[in-house]
Amino acid sequence: MRHYCVGVLLLVVLVILSCQTQPEQEVITPSFNAERAFSYLEAQVKFGPRVPGSPEHGLCRDYITRHISKGAKVLQTQEFPIDCFDEPARGTNIVAGFGNEIAPAIVLACHWDTRPIANLDPDLENRDKPIPGANDGASGVAVLLELANQFAEKPPPRRVYLVFFDAEDAGDYRDCDWCLGSQYFAMNIDTVFSSLPAFGVVIDMIGDKDLSLPKEVNSQAAAPDVLRHVWGVAERLGYKQFESKMGPSIFDDHIWLNRAGIPTIDIIDFDYLPWHTMGDDVDKCSKESLKAVGDVLYALVYEKHNL
Ligand SMILES: [Zn+2]
């Protein structure tokens, strides 16, 4: 009898313990292929600078479109006239929807153009040259192109839109003359979505070898729940590049998505010495950095949550 009581007690304790250790949400192991993503970063840099209006820009536009058209359920391009450092050019945003049309959708975005002038280069002679844009341009695209492979193979549980903005770096911080692609996108949001996506994540300059991702101020203000969740996923996956401290306030493509009514955060490493210099090249980037961001976005898409 006594043994029987102890046995029952032990069983009750075990049941309670097992209930307490149940995870609150479904957890998956991300399988983002960083080797392949890095090869996409290199391929873009190989085209040359992707300055709006240049032939290299056209090559990269076709490269992105060809790549994502394989698994996308919907594909849309938006063309618009721009002034890129006072030169008239045409910009192109590329939008691809993956997975079943289950709302509300998720938006993952980056910019694919590169800056026409290396205005912060220490060498004065370089300052009117276009930058290679390995980190500032190619890194975000590389991560989204690899996610497109994953989405094509294993459709996301709800609709995910990959958005490649053009002309982010087409101006010099006067009168909103940069982030032109996302601005155009926000102004014409009704032509893309029949109902607004639940939230968005912009990634920019996330390839830096020495990656540090503090929380961005405008993201915290506009989409605190998204920011908390994404940083929580990163912490669980052990990616210390996502830091709990606040970083600077940045005007990036997420501002226009927020103005269009989509709560959006910006994942960005602004602490990058070769920023807007000829030094922004492949050797400053690493596949480990792409992996950290790619895995976090992968988990964000495939895991259940309340966002
Ligand atoms: Zn830039």
Coordinates of C-alpha atoms and ligand atoms in Angstrom, one line a residue:
M1 CA 0.0 0.0 0.0
R2 CA 2.8 2.4 0.9
H3 CA 4.7 1.5 -2.2
Y4 CA 1.5 2.1 -4.2
C5 CA 1.1 5.6 -2.7
V6 CA 4.7 6.5 -3.5
G7 CA 4.2 5.2 -7.0
V8 CA 1.1 7.3 -7.6
L9 CA 2.8 10.4 -6.1
L10 CA 5.8 9.9 -8.4
L11 CA 3.5 9.6 -11.4
V12 CA 1.7 12.8 -10.4
V13 CA 5.0 14.7 -10.0
L14 CA 6.2 13.4 -13.4
V15 CA 3.0 14.5 -15.1
I16 CA 3.3 18.0 -13.6
L17 CA 6.9 18.2 -14.6
S18 CA 6.2 17.1 -18.2
C19 CA 3.4 19.7 -18.4
Q20 CA 5.7 22.4 -17.3
T21 CA 8.4 21.6 -19.8
Q22 CA 5.9 21.6 -22.8
P23 CA 7.1 24.4 -25.2
E24 CA 4.6 27.3 -25.5
Q25 CA 4.9 27.2 -29.2
E26 CA 5.9 24.8 -32.0
V27 CA 9.6 24.9 -32.4
I28 CA 11.4 24.0 -35.6
T29 CA 15.0 23.6 -36.7
P30 CA 15.8 26.1 -39.5
S31 CA 17.5 24.7 -42.5
F32 CA 18.7 27.9 -44.2
N33 CA 21.6 27.1 -46.6
A34 CA 24.2 29.8 -46.0
E35 CA 26.7 28.4 -48.5
R36 CA 24.2 28.9 -51.3
A37 CA 23.1 32.3 -50.0
F38 CA 26.7 33.5 -50.0
S39 CA 27.1 32.4 -53.6
Y40 CA 24.2 34.7 -54.4
L41 CA 26.0 37.6 -52.7
E42 CA 29.1 36.9 -54.8
A43 CA 27.1 36.6 -58.0
Q44 CA 25.5 40.0 -57.5
V45 CA 28.9 41.7 -56.8
K46 CA 30.3 40.0 -59.9
F47 CA 27.7 41.8 -62.1
G48 CA 29.3 45.1 -60.9
P49 CA 27.6 48.0 -59.1
R50 CA 23.8 47.8 -59.5
V51 CA 23.2 51.5 -60.1
P52 CA 19.7 52.4 -61.4
G53 CA 19.9 53.0 -65.2
S54 CA 23.1 50.9 -65.7
P55 CA 23.3 47.7 -67.7
E56 CA 24.6 45.9 -64.5
H57 CA 21.4 47.0 -62.7
G58 CA 19.4 45.4 -65.6
L59 CA 21.3 42.2 -65.3
C60 CA 20.7 41.9 -61.6
R61 CA 17.0 42.7 -62.0
D62 CA 16.7 39.8 -64.4
Y63 CA 18.7 37.6 -62.1
I64 CA 16.4 38.2 -59.2
T65 CA 13.3 37.8 -61.2
R66 CA 14.4 34.6 -62.8
H67 CA 15.4 33.1 -59.5
I68 CA 12.2 33.8 -57.6
S69 CA 9.9 33.0 -60.5
K70 CA 10.6 29.3 -60.0
G71 CA 8.6 28.9 -56.8
A72 CA 6.5 32.0 -56.6
K73 CA 2.7 31.8 -56.7
V74 CA 2.5 35.4 -57.8
L75 CA 5.1 37.7 -59.3
Q76 CA 4.8 41.4 -59.9
T77 CA 7.2 44.1 -60.9
Q78 CA 6.6 47.8 -60.4
E79 CA 8.4 50.3 -62.7
F80 CA 8.7 53.9 -61.9
P81 CA 10.7 57.0 -63.0
I82 CA 13.3 58.3 -60.5
D83 CA 16.0 60.9 -60.1
C84 CA 19.1 59.1 -59.1
F85 CA 21.6 61.8 -57.9
D86 CA 19.9 64.1 -60.5
E87 CA 20.2 61.5 -63.3
P88 CA 16.8 60.3 -64.6
A89 CA 16.5 56.5 -64.5
R90 CA 13.8 53.8 -64.1
G91 CA 13.5 51.9 -60.8
T92 CA 12.0 48.4 -60.5
N93 CA 10.5 46.9 -57.4
I94 CA 10.1 43.1 -57.5
V95 CA 7.4 41.4 -55.4
A96 CA 6.9 37.6 -55.2
G97 CA 4.3 35.8 -53.1
F98 CA 4.9 32.3 -51.8
G99 CA 2.7 29.7 -50.1
N100 CA -1.0 29.4 -50.0
E101 CA -3.1 32.6 -50.0
I102 CA -3.7 32.5 -46.3
A103 CA -4.0 35.9 -44.7
P104 CA -2.7 37.9 -43.0
A105 CA 0.5 37.7 -45.0
I106 CA 4.1 38.4 -44.0
V107 CA 6.4 40.7 -45.8
L108 CA 10.2 40.2 -46.0
A109 CA 12.0 42.9 -47.8
C110 CA 15.4 44.3 -48.8
H111 CA 16.9 46.7 -51.3
W112 CA 18.7 45.4 -54.4
D113 CA 20.2 48.6 -55.8
T114 CA 23.7 49.9 -54.9
R115 CA 24.9 53.4 -54.2
P116 CA 26.2 55.3 -57.3
I117 CA 28.9 57.2 -55.3
A118 CA 31.4 56.1 -52.6
N119 CA 31.0 59.5 -50.9
L120 CA 32.5 58.3 -47.6
D121 CA 35.6 56.7 -49.1
P122 CA 38.8 57.8 -47.4
D123 CA 40.4 58.2 -50.8
L124 CA 39.0 61.4 -52.4
E125 CA 39.6 60.0 -55.9
N126 CA 37.1 57.2 -55.2
R127 CA 34.3 59.4 -54.0
D128 CA 32.5 59.6 -57.4
K129 CA 32.8 55.9 -58.1
P130 CA 29.9 53.4 -57.6
I131 CA 30.4 51.0 -54.6
P132 CA 30.5 47.2 -55.0
G133 CA 27.6 46.9 -52.4
A134 CA 28.4 43.5 -51.1
N135 CA 26.9 44.2 -47.7
D136 CA 24.9 47.3 -48.6
G137 CA 22.7 45.7 -51.3
A138 CA 23.8 42.2 -52.0
S139 CA 23.6 40.7 -48.5
G140 CA 19.8 41.3 -48.0
V141 CA 19.0 40.0 -51.5
A142 CA 21.2 36.9 -50.9
V143 CA 19.2 35.9 -47.8
L144 CA 15.8 36.5 -49.5
L145 CA 16.9 34.5 -52.6
E146 CA 17.8 31.5 -50.4
L147 CA 14.6 31.8 -48.5
A148 CA 12.8 31.7 -51.9
N149 CA 14.4 28.3 -52.5
Q150 CA 13.1 27.1 -49.1
F151 CA 9.6 28.4 -49.8
A152 CA 9.5 26.8 -53.2
E153 CA 10.5 23.4 -51.7
K154 CA 8.3 23.7 -48.6
P155 CA 5.4 26.2 -49.0
P156 CA 5.0 28.5 -46.0
P157 CA 1.9 27.9 -43.8
R158 CA 0.7 31.4 -44.8
R159 CA 1.3 33.8 -47.7
V160 CA 4.8 35.3 -47.6
Y161 CA 5.8 38.2 -49.9
L162 CA 9.4 38.8 -50.7
V163 CA 9.9 42.4 -51.8
F164 CA 13.0 43.7 -53.4
F165 CA 13.0 47.5 -53.3
D166 CA 15.0 49.5 -55.9
A167 CA 16.6 52.9 -55.4
E168 CA 17.1 52.8 -51.7
D169 CA 20.5 54.3 -52.1
A170 CA 19.6 56.7 -54.9
G171 CA 19.9 59.9 -53.0
D172 CA 21.8 62.0 -50.6
Y173 CA 19.5 62.4 -47.6
R174 CA 17.8 65.6 -48.8
D175 CA 14.0 65.9 -49.1
C176 CA 13.3 62.2 -49.0
D177 CA 15.4 61.5 -52.1
W178 CA 16.4 58.0 -51.0
C179 CA 14.3 54.9 -50.2
L180 CA 12.5 55.7 -53.5
G181 CA 11.4 52.2 -54.3
S182 CA 9.7 51.6 -50.9
Q183 CA 8.2 55.1 -51.1
Y184 CA 6.6 54.2 -54.5
F185 CA 5.5 50.8 -53.1
A186 CA 3.8 52.5 -50.1
M187 CA 2.0 55.0 -52.4
N188 CA 0.7 52.2 -54.5
I189 CA 0.1 49.6 -51.8
D190 CA -3.5 48.9 -53.1
T191 CA -2.2 47.6 -56.4
V192 CA -0.2 44.9 -54.6
F193 CA -2.3 43.7 -51.7
S194 CA -6.0 43.2 -51.5
S195 CA -5.7 43.2 -47.7
L196 CA -2.8 44.5 -45.7
P197 CA -0.2 42.0 -44.5
A198 CA 0.1 41.5 -40.7
F199 CA 3.7 42.7 -40.4
G200 CA 7.0 43.2 -42.2
V201 CA 10.7 42.7 -41.7
V202 CA 13.3 44.7 -43.7
I203 CA 16.9 43.4 -43.8
D204 CA 19.7 45.7 -44.8
M205 CA 23.5 45.4 -44.3
I206 CA 23.3 42.1 -42.6
G207 CA 26.3 40.4 -44.2
D208 CA 29.1 42.1 -42.2
K209 CA 31.6 39.5 -40.8
D210 CA 31.5 41.3 -37.5
L211 CA 27.7 41.4 -37.3
S212 CA 26.0 43.3 -34.5
L213 CA 22.3 43.9 -34.6
P214 CA 21.0 46.2 -31.9
K215 CA 17.3 47.0 -31.9
E216 CA 16.5 49.9 -34.2
V217 CA 14.6 52.8 -32.7
N218 CA 11.8 53.4 -35.3
S219 CA 11.1 49.6 -35.4
Q220 CA 10.7 49.6 -31.6
A221 CA 8.2 52.5 -31.9
A222 CA 6.2 51.2 -34.9
A223 CA 6.2 47.4 -34.4
P224 CA 7.3 46.5 -30.8
D225 CA 5.6 43.1 -30.9
V226 CA 7.4 42.1 -34.1
L227 CA 10.7 43.3 -32.7
R228 CA 10.3 41.4 -29.4
H229 CA 9.3 38.2 -31.2
V230 CA 12.1 38.3 -33.8
W231 CA 14.8 39.0 -31.1
G232 CA 13.2 36.2 -29.0
V233 CA 13.6 33.7 -31.8
A234 CA 17.2 34.8 -32.3
E235 CA 17.9 34.3 -28.6
R236 CA 16.4 30.8 -28.6
L237 CA 18.4 29.9 -31.6
G238 CA 21.6 31.2 -29.9
Y239 CA 22.4 34.0 -32.4
K240 CA 24.1 36.5 -30.2
Q241 CA 24.5 38.9 -33.1
F242 CA 20.9 40.0 -32.2
E243 CA 21.7 42.3 -29.2
S244 CA 19.2 43.4 -26.6
K245 CA 20.5 47.0 -26.5
M246 CA 19.0 49.8 -28.6
G247 CA 20.9 51.0 -31.6
P248 CA 20.5 54.2 -33.7
S249 CA 17.4 55.5 -35.3
I250 CA 17.5 54.8 -39.0
F251 CA 15.4 56.0 -41.9
D252 CA 15.3 52.9 -44.1
D253 CA 12.7 51.2 -46.3
H254 CA 10.7 50.0 -43.2
I255 CA 9.6 53.6 -42.6
W256 CA 7.5 53.6 -45.8
L257 CA 6.0 50.2 -45.0
N258 CA 5.0 51.5 -41.6
R259 CA 3.5 54.6 -43.3
A260 CA 1.5 52.3 -45.5
G261 CA 0.0 50.6 -42.4
I262 CA 2.2 47.5 -42.2
P263 CA 4.0 47.3 -38.8
T264 CA 7.6 46.7 -39.9
I265 CA 11.0 46.4 -38.3
D266 CA 14.5 46.9 -39.8
I267 CA 17.2 44.4 -39.1
I268 CA 20.3 46.4 -39.8
D269 CA 24.0 46.6 -38.7
F270 CA 24.8 50.2 -39.1
D271 CA 28.2 49.8 -37.4
Y272 CA 30.0 49.0 -40.6
L273 CA 33.3 50.9 -41.4
P274 CA 33.3 50.4 -45.2
W275 CA 29.7 51.9 -45.4
H276 CA 29.4 53.9 -48.7
T277 CA 33.1 53.2 -49.6
M278 CA 34.8 51.1 -52.3
G279 CA 35.7 48.8 -49.4
D280 CA 32.1 47.4 -49.2
D281 CA 33.2 44.2 -50.9
V282 CA 32.8 40.4 -50.5
D283 CA 35.8 40.0 -48.2
K284 CA 33.9 42.1 -45.5
C285 CA 31.0 39.6 -45.4
S286 CA 30.5 36.1 -44.1
K287 CA 28.2 33.2 -44.6
E288 CA 27.8 32.9 -40.8
S289 CA 26.2 36.4 -40.7
L290 CA 23.8 35.4 -43.5
K291 CA 23.1 32.2 -41.6
A292 CA 22.1 34.0 -38.4
V293 CA 19.6 36.2 -40.2
G294 CA 18.4 33.5 -42.6
D295 CA 17.7 31.0 -39.8
V296 CA 15.8 33.6 -37.7
L297 CA 13.6 34.6 -40.7
Y298 CA 13.1 30.9 -41.5
A299 CA 11.8 30.2 -38.0
L300 CA 9.6 33.4 -38.1
V301 CA 7.9 32.1 -41.2
Y302 CA 7.4 28.4 -40.3
E303 CA 6.7 28.6 -36.6
K304 CA 3.3 29.3 -35.1
H305 CA 2.9 32.6 -33.4
N306 CA 0.4 35.3 -32.8
L307 CA 1.8 38.0 -35.0
Ligands
ZN1 ZN 23.5 52.5 -48.5

